[in-house]
Tab-separated table of C-alpha atoms in Angstrom:
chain	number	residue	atom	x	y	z
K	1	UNK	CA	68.784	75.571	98.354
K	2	UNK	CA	70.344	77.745	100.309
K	3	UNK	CA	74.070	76.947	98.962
K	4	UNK	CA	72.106	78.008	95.977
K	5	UNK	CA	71.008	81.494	97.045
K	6	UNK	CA	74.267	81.958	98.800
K	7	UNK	CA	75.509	81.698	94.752
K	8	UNK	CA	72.635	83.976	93.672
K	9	UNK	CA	73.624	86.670	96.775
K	10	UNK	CA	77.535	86.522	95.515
K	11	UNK	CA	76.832	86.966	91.790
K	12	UNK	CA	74.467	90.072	92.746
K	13	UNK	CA	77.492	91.430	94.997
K	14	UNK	CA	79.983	90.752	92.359
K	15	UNK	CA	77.354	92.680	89.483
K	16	UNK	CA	77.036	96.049	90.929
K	17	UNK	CA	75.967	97.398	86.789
K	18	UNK	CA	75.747	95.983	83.888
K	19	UNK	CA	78.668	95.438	83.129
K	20	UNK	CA	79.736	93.687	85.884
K	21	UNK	CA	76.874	91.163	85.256
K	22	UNK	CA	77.748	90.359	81.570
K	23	UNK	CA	81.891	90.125	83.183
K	24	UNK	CA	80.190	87.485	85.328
K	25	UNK	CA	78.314	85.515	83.091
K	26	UNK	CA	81.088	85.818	80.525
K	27	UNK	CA	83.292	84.020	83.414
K	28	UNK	CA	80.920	81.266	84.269
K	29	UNK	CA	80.587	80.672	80.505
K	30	UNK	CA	84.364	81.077	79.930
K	31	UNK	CA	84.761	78.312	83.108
K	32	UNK	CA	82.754	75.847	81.583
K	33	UNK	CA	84.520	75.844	78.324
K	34	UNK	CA	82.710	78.725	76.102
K	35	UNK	CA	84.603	80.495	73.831
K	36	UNK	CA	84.288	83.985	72.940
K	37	UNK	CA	83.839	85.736	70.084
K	38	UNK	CA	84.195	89.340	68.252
K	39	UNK	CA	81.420	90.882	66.333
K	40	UNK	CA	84.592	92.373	64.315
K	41	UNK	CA	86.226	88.960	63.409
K	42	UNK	CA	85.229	86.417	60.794
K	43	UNK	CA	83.371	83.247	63.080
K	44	UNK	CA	84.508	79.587	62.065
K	45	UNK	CA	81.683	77.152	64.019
K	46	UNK	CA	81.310	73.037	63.854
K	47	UNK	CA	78.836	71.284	65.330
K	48	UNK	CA	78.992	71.050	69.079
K	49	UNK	CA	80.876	74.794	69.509
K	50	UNK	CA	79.769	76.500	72.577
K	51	UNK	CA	80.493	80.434	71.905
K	52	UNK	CA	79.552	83.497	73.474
K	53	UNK	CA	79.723	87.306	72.199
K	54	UNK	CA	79.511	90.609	73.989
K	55	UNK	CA	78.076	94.088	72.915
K	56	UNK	CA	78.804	97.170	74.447
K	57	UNK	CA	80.146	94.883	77.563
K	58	UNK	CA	76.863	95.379	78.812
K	59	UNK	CA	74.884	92.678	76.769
K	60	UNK	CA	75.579	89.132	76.244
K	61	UNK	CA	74.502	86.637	74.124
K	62	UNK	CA	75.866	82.746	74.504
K	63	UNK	CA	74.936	79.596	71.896
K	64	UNK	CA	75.514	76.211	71.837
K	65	UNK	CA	75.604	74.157	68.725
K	66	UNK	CA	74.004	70.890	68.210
K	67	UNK	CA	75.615	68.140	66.533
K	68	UNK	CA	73.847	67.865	63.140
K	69	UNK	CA	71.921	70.552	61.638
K	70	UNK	CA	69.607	72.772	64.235
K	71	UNK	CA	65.743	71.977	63.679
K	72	UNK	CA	64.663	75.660	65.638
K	73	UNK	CA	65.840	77.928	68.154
K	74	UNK	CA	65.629	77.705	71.841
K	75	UNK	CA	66.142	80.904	73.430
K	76	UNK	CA	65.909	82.606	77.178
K	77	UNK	CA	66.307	86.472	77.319
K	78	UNK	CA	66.881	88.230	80.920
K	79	UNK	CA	67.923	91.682	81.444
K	80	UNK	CA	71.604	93.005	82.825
K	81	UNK	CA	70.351	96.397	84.006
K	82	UNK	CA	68.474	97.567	86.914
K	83	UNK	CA	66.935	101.328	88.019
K	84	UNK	CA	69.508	103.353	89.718
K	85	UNK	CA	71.197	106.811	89.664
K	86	UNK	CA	73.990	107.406	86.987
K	87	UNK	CA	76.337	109.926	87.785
K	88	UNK	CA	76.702	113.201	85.298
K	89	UNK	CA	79.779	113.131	83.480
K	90	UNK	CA	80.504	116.815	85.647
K	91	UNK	CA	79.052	115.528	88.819
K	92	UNK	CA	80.967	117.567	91.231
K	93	UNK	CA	78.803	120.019	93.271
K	94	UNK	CA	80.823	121.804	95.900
K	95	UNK	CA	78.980	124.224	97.893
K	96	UNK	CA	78.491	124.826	101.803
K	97	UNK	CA	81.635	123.015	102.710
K	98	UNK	CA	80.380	119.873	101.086
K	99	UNK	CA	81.134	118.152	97.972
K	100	UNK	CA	78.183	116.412	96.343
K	101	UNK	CA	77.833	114.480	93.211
K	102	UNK	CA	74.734	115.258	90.889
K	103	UNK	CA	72.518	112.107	89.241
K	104	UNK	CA	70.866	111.129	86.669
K	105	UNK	CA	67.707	108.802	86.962
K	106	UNK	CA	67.913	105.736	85.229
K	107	UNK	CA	65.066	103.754	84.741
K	108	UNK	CA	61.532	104.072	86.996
K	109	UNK	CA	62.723	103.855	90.523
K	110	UNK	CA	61.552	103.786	94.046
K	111	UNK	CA	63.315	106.921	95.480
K	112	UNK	CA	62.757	106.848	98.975
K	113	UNK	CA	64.517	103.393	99.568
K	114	UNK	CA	68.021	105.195	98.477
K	115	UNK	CA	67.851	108.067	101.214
K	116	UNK	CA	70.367	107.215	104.051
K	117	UNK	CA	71.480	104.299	102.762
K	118	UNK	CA	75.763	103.916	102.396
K	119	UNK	CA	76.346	104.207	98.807
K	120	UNK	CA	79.288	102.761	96.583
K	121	UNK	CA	80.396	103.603	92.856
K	122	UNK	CA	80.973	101.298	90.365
K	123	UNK	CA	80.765	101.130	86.086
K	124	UNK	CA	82.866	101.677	83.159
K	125	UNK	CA	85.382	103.553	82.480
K	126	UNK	CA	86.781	104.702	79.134
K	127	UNK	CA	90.521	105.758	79.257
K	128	UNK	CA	94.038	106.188	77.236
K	129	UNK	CA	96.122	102.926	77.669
K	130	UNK	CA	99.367	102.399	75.594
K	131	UNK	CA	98.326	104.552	72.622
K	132	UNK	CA	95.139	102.909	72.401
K	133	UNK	CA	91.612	103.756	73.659
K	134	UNK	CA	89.901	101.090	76.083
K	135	UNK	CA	87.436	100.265	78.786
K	136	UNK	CA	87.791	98.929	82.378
K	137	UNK	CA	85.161	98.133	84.449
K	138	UNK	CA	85.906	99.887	88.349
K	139	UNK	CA	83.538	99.200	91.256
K	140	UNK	CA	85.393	101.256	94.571
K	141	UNK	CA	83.731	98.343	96.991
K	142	UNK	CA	83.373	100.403	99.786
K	143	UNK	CA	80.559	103.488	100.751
K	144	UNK	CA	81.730	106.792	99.717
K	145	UNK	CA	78.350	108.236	99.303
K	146	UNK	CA	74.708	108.697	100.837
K	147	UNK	CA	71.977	110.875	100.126
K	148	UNK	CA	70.607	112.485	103.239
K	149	UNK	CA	66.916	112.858	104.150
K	150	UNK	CA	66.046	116.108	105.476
K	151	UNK	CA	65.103	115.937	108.841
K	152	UNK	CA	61.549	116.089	110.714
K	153	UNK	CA	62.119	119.248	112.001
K	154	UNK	CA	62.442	121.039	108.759
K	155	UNK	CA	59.909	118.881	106.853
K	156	UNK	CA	56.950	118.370	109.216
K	157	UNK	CA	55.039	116.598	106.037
K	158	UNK	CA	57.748	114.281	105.244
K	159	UNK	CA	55.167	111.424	106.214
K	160	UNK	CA	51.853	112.640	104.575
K	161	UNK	CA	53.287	112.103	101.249
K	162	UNK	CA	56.331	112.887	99.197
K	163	UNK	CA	57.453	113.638	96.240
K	164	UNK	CA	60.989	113.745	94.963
K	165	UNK	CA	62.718	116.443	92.862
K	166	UNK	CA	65.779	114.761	91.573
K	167	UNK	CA	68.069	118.363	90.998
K	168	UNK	CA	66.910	119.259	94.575
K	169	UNK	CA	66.703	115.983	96.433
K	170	UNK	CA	68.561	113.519	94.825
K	171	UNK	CA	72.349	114.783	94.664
K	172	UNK	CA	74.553	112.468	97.005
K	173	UNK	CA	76.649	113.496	99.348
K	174	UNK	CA	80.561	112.614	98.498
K	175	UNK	CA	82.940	114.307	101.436
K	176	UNK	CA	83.820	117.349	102.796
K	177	UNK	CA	85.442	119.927	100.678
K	178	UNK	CA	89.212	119.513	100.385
K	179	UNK	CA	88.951	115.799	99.754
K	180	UNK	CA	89.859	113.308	96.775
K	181	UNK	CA	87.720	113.763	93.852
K	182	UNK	CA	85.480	110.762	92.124
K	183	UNK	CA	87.919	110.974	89.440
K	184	UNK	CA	91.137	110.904	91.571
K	185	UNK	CA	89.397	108.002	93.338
K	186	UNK	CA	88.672	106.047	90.053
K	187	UNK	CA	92.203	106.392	89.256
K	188	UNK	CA	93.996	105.113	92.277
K	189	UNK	CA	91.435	102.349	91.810
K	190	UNK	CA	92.233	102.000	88.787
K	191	UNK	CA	96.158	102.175	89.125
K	192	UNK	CA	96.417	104.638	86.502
K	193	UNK	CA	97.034	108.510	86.574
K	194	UNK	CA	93.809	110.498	86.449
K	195	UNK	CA	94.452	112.326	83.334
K	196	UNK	CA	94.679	109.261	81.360
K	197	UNK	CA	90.669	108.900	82.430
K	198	UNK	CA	88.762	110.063	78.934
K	199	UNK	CA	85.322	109.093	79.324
K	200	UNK	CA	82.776	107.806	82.067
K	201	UNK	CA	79.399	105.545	82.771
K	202	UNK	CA	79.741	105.294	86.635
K	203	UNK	CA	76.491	104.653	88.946
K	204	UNK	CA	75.780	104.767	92.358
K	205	UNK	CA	74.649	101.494	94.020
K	206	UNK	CA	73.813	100.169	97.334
K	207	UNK	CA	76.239	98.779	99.697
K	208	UNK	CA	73.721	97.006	101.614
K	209	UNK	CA	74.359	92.858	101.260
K	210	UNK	CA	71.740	90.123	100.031
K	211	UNK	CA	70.755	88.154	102.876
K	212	UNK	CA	68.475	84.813	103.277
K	213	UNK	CA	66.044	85.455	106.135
K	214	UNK	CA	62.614	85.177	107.966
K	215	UNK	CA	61.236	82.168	110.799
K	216	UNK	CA	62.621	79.715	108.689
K	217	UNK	CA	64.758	81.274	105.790
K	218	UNK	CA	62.159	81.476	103.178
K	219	UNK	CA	62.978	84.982	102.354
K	220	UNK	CA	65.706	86.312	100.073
K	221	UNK	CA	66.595	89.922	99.867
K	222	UNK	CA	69.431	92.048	97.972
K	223	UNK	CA	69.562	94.497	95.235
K	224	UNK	CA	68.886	94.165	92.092
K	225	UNK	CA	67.124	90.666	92.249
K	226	UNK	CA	65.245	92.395	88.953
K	227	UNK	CA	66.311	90.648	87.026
K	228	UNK	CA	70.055	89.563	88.093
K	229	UNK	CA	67.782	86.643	89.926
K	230	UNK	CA	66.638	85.566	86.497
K	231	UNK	CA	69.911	86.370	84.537
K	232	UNK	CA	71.309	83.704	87.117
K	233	UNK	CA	68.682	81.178	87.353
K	234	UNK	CA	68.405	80.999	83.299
K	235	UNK	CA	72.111	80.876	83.250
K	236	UNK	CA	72.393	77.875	85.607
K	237	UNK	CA	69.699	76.296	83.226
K	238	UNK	CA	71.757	76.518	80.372
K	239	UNK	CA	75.035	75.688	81.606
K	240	UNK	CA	73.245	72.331	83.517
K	241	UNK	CA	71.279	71.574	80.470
K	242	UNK	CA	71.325	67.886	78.344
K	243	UNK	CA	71.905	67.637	74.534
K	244	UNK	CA	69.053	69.547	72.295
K	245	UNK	CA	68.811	69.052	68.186
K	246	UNK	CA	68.120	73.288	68.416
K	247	UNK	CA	70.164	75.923	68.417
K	248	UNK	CA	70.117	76.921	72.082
K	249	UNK	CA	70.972	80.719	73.159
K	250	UNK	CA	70.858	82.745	76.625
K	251	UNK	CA	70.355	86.194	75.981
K	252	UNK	CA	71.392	88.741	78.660
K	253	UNK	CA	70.317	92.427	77.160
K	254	UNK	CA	70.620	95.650	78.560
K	255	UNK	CA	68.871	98.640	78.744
K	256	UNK	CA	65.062	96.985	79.448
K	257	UNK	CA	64.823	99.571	82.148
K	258	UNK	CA	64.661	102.428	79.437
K	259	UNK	CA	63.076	101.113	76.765
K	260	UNK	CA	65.403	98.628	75.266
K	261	UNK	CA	66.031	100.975	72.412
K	262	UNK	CA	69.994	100.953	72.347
K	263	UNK	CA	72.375	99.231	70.066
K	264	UNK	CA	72.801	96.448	72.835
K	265	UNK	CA	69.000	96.245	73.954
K	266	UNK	CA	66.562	94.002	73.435
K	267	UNK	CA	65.503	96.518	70.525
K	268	UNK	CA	68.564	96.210	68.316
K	269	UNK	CA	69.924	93.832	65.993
K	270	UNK	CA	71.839	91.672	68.159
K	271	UNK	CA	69.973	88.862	68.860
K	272	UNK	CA	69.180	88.261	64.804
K	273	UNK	CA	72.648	89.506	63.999
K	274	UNK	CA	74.308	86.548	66.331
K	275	UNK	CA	71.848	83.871	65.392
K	276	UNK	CA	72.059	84.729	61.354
K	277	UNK	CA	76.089	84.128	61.719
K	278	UNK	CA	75.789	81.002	63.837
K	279	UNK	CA	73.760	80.025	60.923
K	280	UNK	CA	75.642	81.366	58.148
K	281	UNK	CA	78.945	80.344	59.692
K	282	UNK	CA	77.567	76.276	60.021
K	283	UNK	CA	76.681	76.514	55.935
K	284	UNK	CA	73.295	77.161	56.447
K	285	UNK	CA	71.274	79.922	54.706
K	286	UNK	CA	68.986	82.407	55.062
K	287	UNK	CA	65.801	79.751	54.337
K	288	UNK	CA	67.618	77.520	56.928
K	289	UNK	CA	67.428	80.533	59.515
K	290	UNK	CA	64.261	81.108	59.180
K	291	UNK	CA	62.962	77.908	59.312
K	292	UNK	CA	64.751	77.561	62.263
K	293	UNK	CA	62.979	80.521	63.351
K	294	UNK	CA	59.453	79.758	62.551
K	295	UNK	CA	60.144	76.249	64.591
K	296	UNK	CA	61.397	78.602	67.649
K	297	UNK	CA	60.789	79.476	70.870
K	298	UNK	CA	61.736	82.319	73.643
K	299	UNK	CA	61.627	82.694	77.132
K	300	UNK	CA	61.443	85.929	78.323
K	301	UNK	CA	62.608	85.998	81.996
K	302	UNK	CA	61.842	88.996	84.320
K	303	UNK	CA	60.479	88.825	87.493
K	304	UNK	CA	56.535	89.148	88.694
K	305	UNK	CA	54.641	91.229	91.301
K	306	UNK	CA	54.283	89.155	94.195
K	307	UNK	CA	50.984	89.889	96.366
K	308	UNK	CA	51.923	92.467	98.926
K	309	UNK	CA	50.972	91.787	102.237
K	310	UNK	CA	49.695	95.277	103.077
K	311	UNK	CA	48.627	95.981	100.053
K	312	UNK	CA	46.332	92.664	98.496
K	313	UNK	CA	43.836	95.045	96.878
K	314	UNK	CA	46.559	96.202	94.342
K	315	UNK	CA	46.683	92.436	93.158
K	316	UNK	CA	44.506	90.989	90.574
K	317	UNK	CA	41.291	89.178	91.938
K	318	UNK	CA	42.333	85.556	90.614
K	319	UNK	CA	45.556	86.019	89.787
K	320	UNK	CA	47.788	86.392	93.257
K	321	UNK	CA	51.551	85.230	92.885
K	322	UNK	CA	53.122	84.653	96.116
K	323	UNK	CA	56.579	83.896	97.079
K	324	UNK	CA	58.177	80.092	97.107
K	325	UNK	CA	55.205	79.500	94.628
K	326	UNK	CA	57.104	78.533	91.780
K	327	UNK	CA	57.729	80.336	88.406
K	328	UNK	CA	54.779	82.423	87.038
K	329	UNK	CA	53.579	83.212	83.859
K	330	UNK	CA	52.777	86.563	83.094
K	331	UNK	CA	49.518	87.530	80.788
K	332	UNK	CA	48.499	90.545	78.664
K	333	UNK	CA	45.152	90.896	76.866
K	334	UNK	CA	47.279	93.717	74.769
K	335	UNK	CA	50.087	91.352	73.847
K	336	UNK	CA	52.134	93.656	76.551
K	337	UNK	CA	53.553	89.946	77.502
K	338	UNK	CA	53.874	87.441	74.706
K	339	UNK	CA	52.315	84.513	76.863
K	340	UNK	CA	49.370	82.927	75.015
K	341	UNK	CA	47.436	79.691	74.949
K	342	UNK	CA	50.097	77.902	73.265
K	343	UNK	CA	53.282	78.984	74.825
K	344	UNK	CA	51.604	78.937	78.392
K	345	UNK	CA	50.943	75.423	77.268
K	346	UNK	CA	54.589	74.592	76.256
K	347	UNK	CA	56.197	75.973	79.283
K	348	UNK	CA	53.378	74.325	81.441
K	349	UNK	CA	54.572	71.035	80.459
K	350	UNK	CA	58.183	71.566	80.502
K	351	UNK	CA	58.163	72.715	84.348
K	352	UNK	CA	55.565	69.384	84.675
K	353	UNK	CA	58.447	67.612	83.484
K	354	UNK	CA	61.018	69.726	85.743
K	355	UNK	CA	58.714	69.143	89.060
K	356	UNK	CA	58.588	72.884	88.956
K	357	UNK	CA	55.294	74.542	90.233
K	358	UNK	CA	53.793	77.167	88.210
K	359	UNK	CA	51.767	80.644	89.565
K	360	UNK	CA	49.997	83.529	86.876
K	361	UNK	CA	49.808	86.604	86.891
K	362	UNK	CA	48.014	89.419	84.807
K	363	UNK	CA	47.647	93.122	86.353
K	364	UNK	CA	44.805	93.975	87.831
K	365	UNK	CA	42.312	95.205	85.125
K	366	UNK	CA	42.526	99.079	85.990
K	367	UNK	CA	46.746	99.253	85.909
K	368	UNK	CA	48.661	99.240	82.711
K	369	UNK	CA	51.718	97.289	82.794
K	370	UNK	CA	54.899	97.637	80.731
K	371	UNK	CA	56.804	95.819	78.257
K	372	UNK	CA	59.315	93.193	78.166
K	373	UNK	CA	62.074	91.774	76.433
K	374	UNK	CA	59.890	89.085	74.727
K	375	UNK	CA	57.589	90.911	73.052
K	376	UNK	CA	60.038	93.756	72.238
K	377	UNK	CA	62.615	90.603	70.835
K	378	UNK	CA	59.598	89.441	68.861
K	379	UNK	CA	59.677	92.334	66.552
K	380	UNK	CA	62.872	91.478	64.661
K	381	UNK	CA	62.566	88.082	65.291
K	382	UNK	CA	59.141	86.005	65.094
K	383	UNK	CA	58.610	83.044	67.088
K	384	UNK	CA	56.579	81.264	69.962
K	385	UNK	CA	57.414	83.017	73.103
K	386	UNK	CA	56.210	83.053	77.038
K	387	UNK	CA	56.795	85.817	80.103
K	388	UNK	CA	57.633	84.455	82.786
K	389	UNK	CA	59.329	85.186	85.895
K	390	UNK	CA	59.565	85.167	90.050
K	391	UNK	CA	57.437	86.237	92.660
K	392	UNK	CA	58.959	89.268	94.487
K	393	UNK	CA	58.327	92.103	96.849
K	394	UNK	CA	59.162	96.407	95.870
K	395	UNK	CA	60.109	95.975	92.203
K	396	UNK	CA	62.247	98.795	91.484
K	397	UNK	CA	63.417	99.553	95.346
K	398	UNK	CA	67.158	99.164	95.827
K	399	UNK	CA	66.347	96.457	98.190
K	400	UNK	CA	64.032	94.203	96.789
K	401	UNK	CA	62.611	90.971	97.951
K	402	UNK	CA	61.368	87.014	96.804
K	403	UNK	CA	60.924	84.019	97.576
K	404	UNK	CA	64.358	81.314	98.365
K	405	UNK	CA	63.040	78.598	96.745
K	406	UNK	CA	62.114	80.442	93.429
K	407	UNK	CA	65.549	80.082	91.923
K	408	UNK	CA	66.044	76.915	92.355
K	409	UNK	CA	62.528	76.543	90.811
K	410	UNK	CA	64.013	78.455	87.914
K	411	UNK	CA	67.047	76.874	87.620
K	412	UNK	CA	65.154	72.970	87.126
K	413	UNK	CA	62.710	74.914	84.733
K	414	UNK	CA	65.358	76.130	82.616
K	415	UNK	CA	67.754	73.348	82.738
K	416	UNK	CA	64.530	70.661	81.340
K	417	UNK	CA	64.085	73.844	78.480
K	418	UNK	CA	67.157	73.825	77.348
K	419	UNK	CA	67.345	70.132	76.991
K	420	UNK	CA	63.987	69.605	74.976
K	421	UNK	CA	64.188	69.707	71.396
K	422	UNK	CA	60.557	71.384	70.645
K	423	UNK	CA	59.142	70.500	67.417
K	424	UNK	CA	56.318	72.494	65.727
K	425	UNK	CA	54.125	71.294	63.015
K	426	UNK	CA	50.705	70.883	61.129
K	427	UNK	CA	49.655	68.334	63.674
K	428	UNK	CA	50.692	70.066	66.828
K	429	UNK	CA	53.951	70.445	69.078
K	430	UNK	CA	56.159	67.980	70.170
K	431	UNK	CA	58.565	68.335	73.112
């Protein structure tokens, strides 16, 4: 377990955006013999091919082929992204002596948890390379950033309350005036000169580590455990998992944060774009894909609301997740998760099967909750579908808590789902 979180704490490190964590996945897929392809090529598949193709290098979406004809779809979505501060494309605010770099909110955050904290920068960058136009991802690795608190003395209400206001509060501080610029930085990281930089999507992150703690290590912290904890766990699944007559895909989107609503979130094409080539690239056609469709089935991985210890009364009455507790299934009366008698059923069974304990969770009755991939997915593609996800502590902080045996939990869970060949019909589902 803890060799496995030690996995879990590197693949966080190495993923400081995005589009380090598709870079990541696309490695681990590339390592165990995927191949990848190009939304602008022609595909060529046989049975057995194990393939994986990126959009925007910020979503991901990997497939492997059974050996005769696929009877459904088995499919596990988890999100790449995570709430943070994106710096403007002009961030440079010099005034006072200081040089500060202006943000951009991204996604619904915790604030206060980014104040004095050592800040790195790390994303994409978009620059002119031989003639051509092309993208590189940069991450500087080290703090060159923090965004100060304002002290006591000048804010005697600082603990009775506090809002933030981002244009006011929120800029980070970068150096001293006379120093390197972001840009000049990017470059030398970059090993390029820093005209030849065209375009930017650069965020700040923490620099804090990931760490397994408590009396007797049953605590995992780091950033961005939403949802790079599930992105990994559902990963492991698939790359561990047995033979399957379905189609079996991981799905990595991005953009859940914001809505989803982006050519490479959960909201675009891509999902039914990839699976209707697979398809249409194995000699099947469209009545093939959507019988494979109506015989599917997603999971939708993001994590849960643990119970917080000072807080229980925010927690539903019957309905208390805790940490180490196993994987949970998430409910919605207003279909704002896509668990329902039938899929809770389903996924029941399969972590029966995977020795895999299973918590649920539904908000409590006076807080709205918001959507997921699953339920967003299921309105370009229909299928069976369940929410699911791990117990953890200050969703949205940039230090966010869970439990250490939850991903290994996930991982079994994922690996016996990936494996099962689920078969619906008239008389009821088989697994």
């Amino acid at each position: 377990m803890m060799d496995l979180n030690e996995e879990l704490l590197s693949f966080i490190s190495r993923s400081p955006t995005a589009f380090h964590a598709v870079e990541n996945t696309a490695r681990a897929l590339a390592d165990a013999g995927f191949a990848e392809l190009q939304e602008t090529e022609s595909w060529s598949l046989v049975p057995g091919a194990r393939a994986f193709v990126r959009r925007n290098g910020s979503s991901l979406i990997a497939f492997r082929v059974p050996q005769a004809a696929p009877i459904g779809f088995l499919l596990a979505a988890a999100h790449s992204d995570s709430p943070c501060f994106k710096l403007k494309e002009n961030a440079v605010i010099a005034s006072d002596g200081y040089v500060r770099l202006s943000v951009e909110k991204y996604g619904g955050m915790l604030c206060a948890p980014w104040l004095d904290r050592p800040l790195s920068i790390a994303g994409r960058v978009t620059l002119r390379e031989r003639g051509k136009l092309v993208s590189r991802l940069l991450d500087l690795r080290r703090p060159v950033a923090l965004i100060p608190n304002l002290a006591i003395h000048m804010d005697r209400s600082a603990n009775e309350g506090k809002s933030y206001d981002m244009r006011a509060d929120m800029p980070a501080l970068f150096s001293l005036a006379g120093a390197k610029s972001p840009d000049a930085l990017a470059a030398e990281a970059l090993g390029v000169k820093e005209e030849e930089l065209l375009s930017k999507d650069l965020f700040l992150y923490p620099c804090t580590p990931g760490t397994v703690w408590g009396a007797e290590n049953e605590f995992i912290s780091s950033p961005r455990l939403d949802d790079l904890q599930c992105v990994f766990g559902c990963l492991r699944g698939f790359l561990e998992a047995g033979d399957s007559a379905c189609l079996t895909a991981l799905c990595v989107f991005d953009n859940e944060e914001v809505g989803s609503s982006s050519k490479q979130g959960a909201d675009s094409s891509f999902l039914t774009d990839v699976l209707r080539r697979v398809c249409f690239a194995l000699g099947l056609d469209e009545s093939d894909y959507l019988r494979c469709a109506a015989n599917g089935f997603m999971v939708s991985a993001d994590n849960a609301h643990a119970v917080h210890p000072n807080h229980p009364d925010q927690a539903d009455r019957s309905e208390r997740p805790v940490p180490n507790g196993g994987v949970v299934l998430k409910y919605n009366a207003n279909a704002r998760y896509t668990t329902d008698s039938v899929s809770a059923a389903v996924f029941s069974e399969i972590c029966r099967a995977a020795e895999v304990p299973v918590q649920r969770y539904s908000n409590r009755a006076d807080k709205a909750g918001g959507s997921t991939l699953g339920n967003i997915s299921l309105t370009h593609l229909s299928l069976e579908s369940v929410d699911i996800g791990l117990a953890q502590l200050a969703m949205h902080s940039c230090y966010e808590t869970a439990g250490a045996k939850d991903t290994e939990y996930l991982v079994r869970a994922m690996r016996e789902f990936f494996s099962r060949s689920i078969r619906k019909t008239a008389e009821g589902i088989s697994l």
